[in-house]
XYZ file of C-alpha atoms in Angstrom:
368
model
C 0.000 0.000 0.000
C 2.847 2.381 0.811
C 4.266 1.753 -2.645
C 0.928 2.656 -4.241
C 0.719 5.855 -2.187
C 4.256 6.648 -3.246
C 3.327 6.598 -6.918
C 3.525 10.001 -8.605
C 0.107 11.580 -9.133
C 0.557 11.510 -12.910
C 1.049 7.724 -12.819
C -2.038 7.251 -10.645
C -4.126 9.261 -13.111
C -2.636 7.328 -16.017
C -3.429 3.909 -14.498
C -7.004 4.938 -13.665
C -7.559 6.304 -17.182
C -5.979 3.214 -18.718
C -8.203 0.871 -16.713
C -11.260 2.862 -17.811
C -10.296 2.558 -21.476
C -9.659 -1.185 -21.203
C -13.169 -1.632 -19.811
C -14.455 -0.803 -23.289
C -13.184 -4.143 -24.584
C -15.845 -6.324 -22.869
C -18.484 -3.788 -23.951
C -17.435 -4.297 -27.575
C -17.837 -8.045 -27.127
C -21.258 -7.739 -25.489
C -22.751 -5.049 -27.727
C -21.832 -5.414 -31.439
C -23.855 -2.337 -32.440
C -21.892 -0.261 -29.947
C -18.692 -1.712 -31.436
C -19.931 -0.725 -34.904
C -20.677 2.855 -33.806
C -17.331 3.111 -32.018
C -15.456 1.846 -35.098
C -17.133 4.308 -37.444
C -16.913 7.457 -35.292
C -14.611 7.652 -32.212
C -12.073 5.079 -33.474
C -12.051 6.650 -36.935
C -11.191 9.995 -35.358
C -8.339 8.448 -33.356
C -6.986 6.683 -36.458
C -7.092 9.893 -38.487
C -5.356 11.923 -35.778
C -2.619 9.333 -35.284
C -2.232 8.888 -39.031
C -1.977 12.659 -39.470
C 0.729 12.939 -36.823
C 2.764 10.026 -38.204
C 2.387 11.319 -41.781
C 4.778 14.126 -40.830
C 7.585 11.558 -40.850
C 8.802 10.236 -44.227
C 9.640 6.866 -42.652
C 7.500 4.319 -40.803
C 7.212 5.589 -37.237
C 5.671 2.246 -36.298
C 8.754 0.352 -37.476
C 11.137 2.705 -35.640
C 9.167 2.450 -32.386
C 9.124 -1.352 -32.594
C 12.897 -1.363 -33.131
C 13.491 1.029 -30.206
C 11.202 -1.055 -28.016
C 13.225 -4.190 -28.741
C 16.461 -2.352 -27.954
C 15.031 -1.071 -24.676
C 13.844 -4.549 -23.713
C 17.323 -5.932 -24.360
C 18.748 -3.082 -22.270
C 16.471 -3.947 -19.348
C 17.208 -7.667 -19.570
C 20.939 -6.949 -19.393
C 21.107 -3.830 -17.220
C 18.718 -4.801 -14.422
C 20.218 -8.206 -13.482
C 23.817 -6.916 -13.758
C 23.050 -3.857 -11.647
C 21.148 -5.882 -9.041
C 24.078 -8.261 -8.663
C 26.556 -5.413 -8.393
C 24.435 -3.493 -5.873
C 23.873 -6.632 -3.823
C 27.608 -7.167 -3.577
C 28.000 -3.545 -2.505
C 25.027 -3.923 -0.108
C 23.296 -0.941 -1.662
C 19.684 -0.444 -2.714
C 18.834 0.181 -6.328
C 16.147 2.681 -7.355
C 15.033 0.806 -10.454
C 11.573 2.409 -10.669
C 12.495 5.001 -13.343
C 13.395 2.122 -15.656
C 10.854 -0.499 -14.609
C 7.828 1.812 -14.584
C 8.319 2.483 -18.273
C 7.451 -1.131 -19.131
C 3.858 -1.204 -17.790
C 3.313 2.382 -18.942
C 4.333 1.565 -22.520
C 2.402 -1.728 -22.580
C -0.746 -0.108 -21.206
C -0.437 2.786 -23.656
C -0.216 0.357 -26.572
C -3.203 -1.630 -25.191
C -5.239 1.566 -24.761
C -4.476 2.717 -28.303
C -5.505 -0.700 -29.605
C -8.855 -0.394 -27.844
C -9.377 3.189 -28.995
C -8.413 2.682 -32.637
C -8.974 -0.911 -33.752
C -10.350 -3.428 -31.257
C -14.020 -2.565 -31.795
C -13.721 -3.421 -35.499
C -13.306 -7.115 -34.603
C -16.681 -7.232 -32.848
C -18.901 -5.123 -35.112
C -21.402 -6.978 -37.298
C -19.905 -7.671 -40.705
C -20.568 -4.637 -42.921
C -20.321 -6.708 -46.109
C -23.911 -7.985 -46.215
C -25.005 -5.788 -49.122
C -21.707 -6.108 -50.967
C -21.490 -9.919 -50.732
C -24.931 -11.283 -49.751
C -25.760 -14.923 -49.014
C -22.138 -16.005 -48.600
C -23.118 -19.386 -47.171
C -25.066 -20.376 -50.314
C -22.058 -20.055 -52.647
C -21.610 -23.184 -54.767
C -19.350 -24.494 -57.511
C -21.190 -22.647 -60.288
C -20.577 -19.380 -58.444
C -16.871 -20.208 -58.270
C -16.681 -20.751 -62.044
C -18.795 -17.670 -62.713
C -16.291 -15.648 -60.670
C -13.361 -17.291 -62.445
C -14.814 -16.241 -65.806
C -15.467 -12.690 -64.558
C -11.898 -12.314 -63.305
C -10.434 -13.646 -66.562
C -12.560 -11.097 -68.403
C -11.225 -8.231 -66.247
C -7.606 -9.322 -66.712
C -8.080 -9.641 -70.468
C -9.824 -6.271 -70.629
C -7.139 -4.404 -68.686
C -4.011 -6.207 -69.939
C -3.765 -4.233 -73.225
C -4.100 -0.966 -71.294
C -1.143 -1.427 -68.917
C 2.547 -1.104 -69.660
C 4.551 -4.302 -70.141
C 8.138 -5.321 -69.545
C 10.314 -6.768 -72.309
C 9.455 -10.257 -71.050
C 5.729 -9.533 -71.309
C 4.899 -9.088 -67.616
C 3.221 -6.006 -66.167
C 5.595 -3.046 -65.790
C 6.225 -1.837 -62.221
C 5.121 1.520 -60.858
C 6.830 3.478 -58.079
C 5.492 3.119 -54.555
C 4.494 6.787 -54.557
C 2.434 6.272 -57.705
C 0.779 3.099 -56.366
C 0.076 4.903 -53.082
C -1.561 7.820 -54.862
C -3.745 5.598 -57.035
C -4.800 3.242 -54.225
C -5.621 6.133 -51.876
C -7.833 7.692 -54.569
C -9.586 4.347 -55.117
C -10.136 3.924 -51.355
C -11.535 7.453 -51.047
C -13.951 6.850 -53.926
C -15.013 3.484 -52.513
C -15.669 5.118 -49.139
C -17.803 7.795 -50.803
C -19.973 5.017 -52.300
C -20.117 2.789 -49.200
C -21.029 4.247 -45.813
C -19.451 1.426 -43.799
C -15.981 2.252 -45.143
C -14.037 5.255 -43.818
C -13.967 7.646 -46.757
C -10.693 9.425 -45.973
C -7.292 8.233 -44.807
C -3.597 8.149 -45.572
C -1.407 6.091 -47.865
C 1.029 3.384 -46.795
C 4.677 3.643 -45.830
C 7.484 1.274 -46.846
C 9.252 -0.867 -44.283
C 12.980 -0.183 -44.141
C 13.361 -3.838 -43.149
C 11.387 -5.138 -46.157
C 14.109 -7.526 -47.466
C 14.379 -9.259 -44.084
C 10.636 -9.145 -43.426
C 10.010 -11.185 -46.569
C 11.377 -14.225 -44.727
C 8.326 -13.979 -42.451
C 6.001 -13.886 -45.508
C 4.510 -10.670 -44.123
C 3.501 -8.292 -46.914
C 2.198 -5.496 -44.693
C 1.154 -4.445 -41.190
C -1.245 -1.833 -39.871
C 0.473 -0.053 -36.963
C -2.571 0.818 -34.869
C -0.641 2.836 -32.286
C 0.738 5.164 -34.956
C -2.207 4.978 -37.372
C 0.118 3.883 -40.208
C -0.466 1.359 -42.955
C 2.925 -0.244 -43.670
C 3.851 -2.343 -46.695
C 6.718 -4.694 -47.533
C 8.223 -3.216 -50.697
C 10.435 -6.232 -51.424
C 7.575 -8.026 -53.160
C 6.790 -7.572 -56.883
C 4.674 -4.497 -57.622
C 1.528 -6.485 -58.496
C 1.700 -8.022 -55.001
C 2.498 -4.699 -53.306
C -0.615 -3.074 -54.808
C -3.282 -5.359 -53.213
C -1.155 -5.556 -50.040
C -1.158 -1.777 -49.812
C -4.933 -1.691 -50.349
C -5.306 -4.429 -47.707
C -3.436 -2.428 -45.052
C -5.338 0.734 -45.992
C -8.551 -1.227 -45.330
C -7.267 -1.971 -41.827
C -6.418 1.708 -41.373
C -9.997 2.596 -42.327
C -11.669 0.345 -39.790
C -11.876 -3.146 -41.328
C -10.319 -5.699 -38.974
C -10.968 -9.322 -40.098
C -8.301 -10.507 -42.511
C -10.690 -12.249 -44.902
C -12.749 -9.056 -45.191
C -9.648 -6.946 -45.870
C -8.428 -9.387 -48.519
C -11.811 -9.286 -50.210
C -12.293 -5.525 -49.924
C -8.787 -4.721 -51.137
C -9.516 -6.625 -54.359
C -12.983 -5.087 -54.755
C -11.639 -1.563 -54.244
C -9.053 -2.137 -56.966
C -11.484 -3.841 -59.349
C -14.128 -1.111 -58.956
C -11.550 1.562 -59.738
C -11.504 3.171 -63.179
C -7.711 2.702 -63.250
C -6.748 -0.244 -65.556
C -3.564 -0.952 -63.582
C -5.451 -1.223 -60.268
C -8.189 -3.305 -61.871
C -5.562 -5.673 -63.284
C -3.806 -6.049 -59.922
C -7.088 -6.624 -58.057
C -8.361 -9.198 -60.543
C -4.973 -10.966 -60.672
C -4.871 -11.182 -56.878
C -8.323 -12.799 -56.749
C -7.643 -14.987 -59.757
C -4.555 -16.432 -58.094
C -6.803 -17.440 -55.190
C -9.521 -18.927 -57.418
C -7.462 -21.049 -59.799
C -6.659 -23.826 -57.317
C -10.240 -23.917 -55.985
C -11.707 -24.129 -59.485
C -9.267 -26.883 -60.446
C -10.216 -28.868 -57.371
C -13.882 -28.657 -58.418
C -13.365 -29.476 -62.112
C -9.824 -29.399 -63.485
C -10.806 -29.750 -67.132
C -13.394 -26.969 -66.994
C -10.995 -24.677 -65.128
C -8.154 -25.286 -67.568
C -10.417 -24.621 -70.550
C -11.406 -21.262 -69.069
C -7.796 -20.396 -68.247
C -6.704 -20.961 -71.861
C -8.385 -17.650 -72.646
C -6.307 -15.778 -70.036
C -3.860 -13.140 -71.247
C -0.184 -14.169 -71.070
C 0.690 -11.140 -68.923
C -0.893 -12.884 -65.925
C 1.153 -16.046 -66.416
C 4.347 -14.018 -66.818
C 3.654 -12.190 -63.555
C 2.922 -15.443 -61.722
C 6.161 -16.953 -63.050
C 8.065 -13.875 -61.856
C 6.481 -14.173 -58.436
C 7.303 -17.890 -58.195
C 10.961 -17.203 -58.993
C 11.069 -14.309 -56.540
C 9.439 -16.245 -53.692
C 11.436 -19.461 -53.944
C 14.277 -18.389 -51.556
C 11.714 -17.388 -48.910
C 9.278 -20.289 -49.283
C 10.453 -22.568 -46.454
C 11.606 -19.902 -44.016
C 11.496 -20.809 -40.316
C 10.700 -17.176 -39.560
C 7.491 -17.545 -41.579
C 6.326 -20.436 -39.368
C 6.918 -18.359 -36.237
C 5.138 -15.337 -37.730
C 2.188 -17.456 -38.876
C 1.840 -19.048 -35.427
C 1.926 -15.654 -33.736
C -0.543 -14.154 -36.214
C -2.919 -17.098 -35.843
C -2.840 -16.745 -32.052
C -3.596 -13.027 -32.359
C -6.481 -13.568 -34.791
C -8.009 -16.280 -32.616
C -7.772 -14.004 -29.564
C -9.796 -11.446 -31.550
C -12.565 -13.959 -32.217
C -11.439 -15.265 -35.628
C -11.605 -18.952 -34.748
C -9.785 -20.181 -37.846
C -6.755 -17.949 -37.348
C -4.880 -17.337 -40.586
C -7.066 -19.948 -42.303
C -9.695 -17.182 -42.395
C -7.798 -15.711 -45.339
C -9.257 -18.491 -47.552
C -12.799 -17.235 -46.993
C -12.051 -14.685 -49.675
C -13.375 -17.340 -52.103
C -16.906 -17.299 -50.693
C -17.007 -13.528 -50.280
C -15.769 -12.893 -53.815
C -18.103 -15.453 -55.389
C -21.065 -13.912 -53.540
C -19.993 -10.456 -54.694
C -19.761 -11.377 -58.389
C -23.020 -13.332 -58.205
C -24.774 -10.269 -56.755
C -23.394 -8.066 -59.531
C -25.085 -10.166 -62.212
C -28.484 -10.707 -60.538
């Protein structure tokens, strides 16, 4: 009790405020409509403010803070035991509180920012009902209908995009992709009330080459409001990844919903390059499913597909080969699955595959 009384007043106020904020989490779980309102209004404001502050910096503030946090943790793990041993030998007391208090303060600050900016989005009712209705009734015919629609989009846009000498799609700069994807997200938000209509672009990870070993293509840094993207991947992978993280930054939490929405946002754009990247991303997901249902029918449909898609897939396969069996990827996938399950996504990273049902329901709704 004496130790609690000895706490500085500022820390007492901080801990009380932090506990009050954390109490919102069970309310989100109990009241989905409250979680929906919180995601669309208070949390959106927090995300915009944090994103505005971090946009001042040309680098990823999220990445720098993570790196500094790791360094500080290493410092504590080395400094505290060594100092305790030395002080014990000298029979002196050690005022460690200035160092040790920073740990719970930082952890609680991160937890509070998670609750204020992003947590509610995991517990809101799915906003995709009108966009992709009757997901559970999707059948094999819907899968092939979607396959045909995606082939049509790729074939329509392929002549309108620049090509490399080998026949693949020509890369754009990250700044150009950012500008185009942000515009597409803004326009999508103007048409759909559930989606935050304004936000910021994504920032590149300085550690992108090393991050590729984890198979992570992007991260939304909720405590800085930044969408971050791994720029080591080919440009046609970066584009849907960037849109995916921007979806997180605009209040969409479940991974399967962000995968689906990122493709839809690109496909619904008037920009041929974005439409190509969105359709190619979905098509890559649909090919194996369609072949499992009826290999001959799928292969017949794919014969009509423009060669630019196959060139891009071959480029990606060559690029990804050195990273395919990375041990770091297994650790990252385990950690991500645990996080997703803790947020109520029972299938963990398997939830990514639900993009098939969502996309098939979306394309079916567009033609009925």
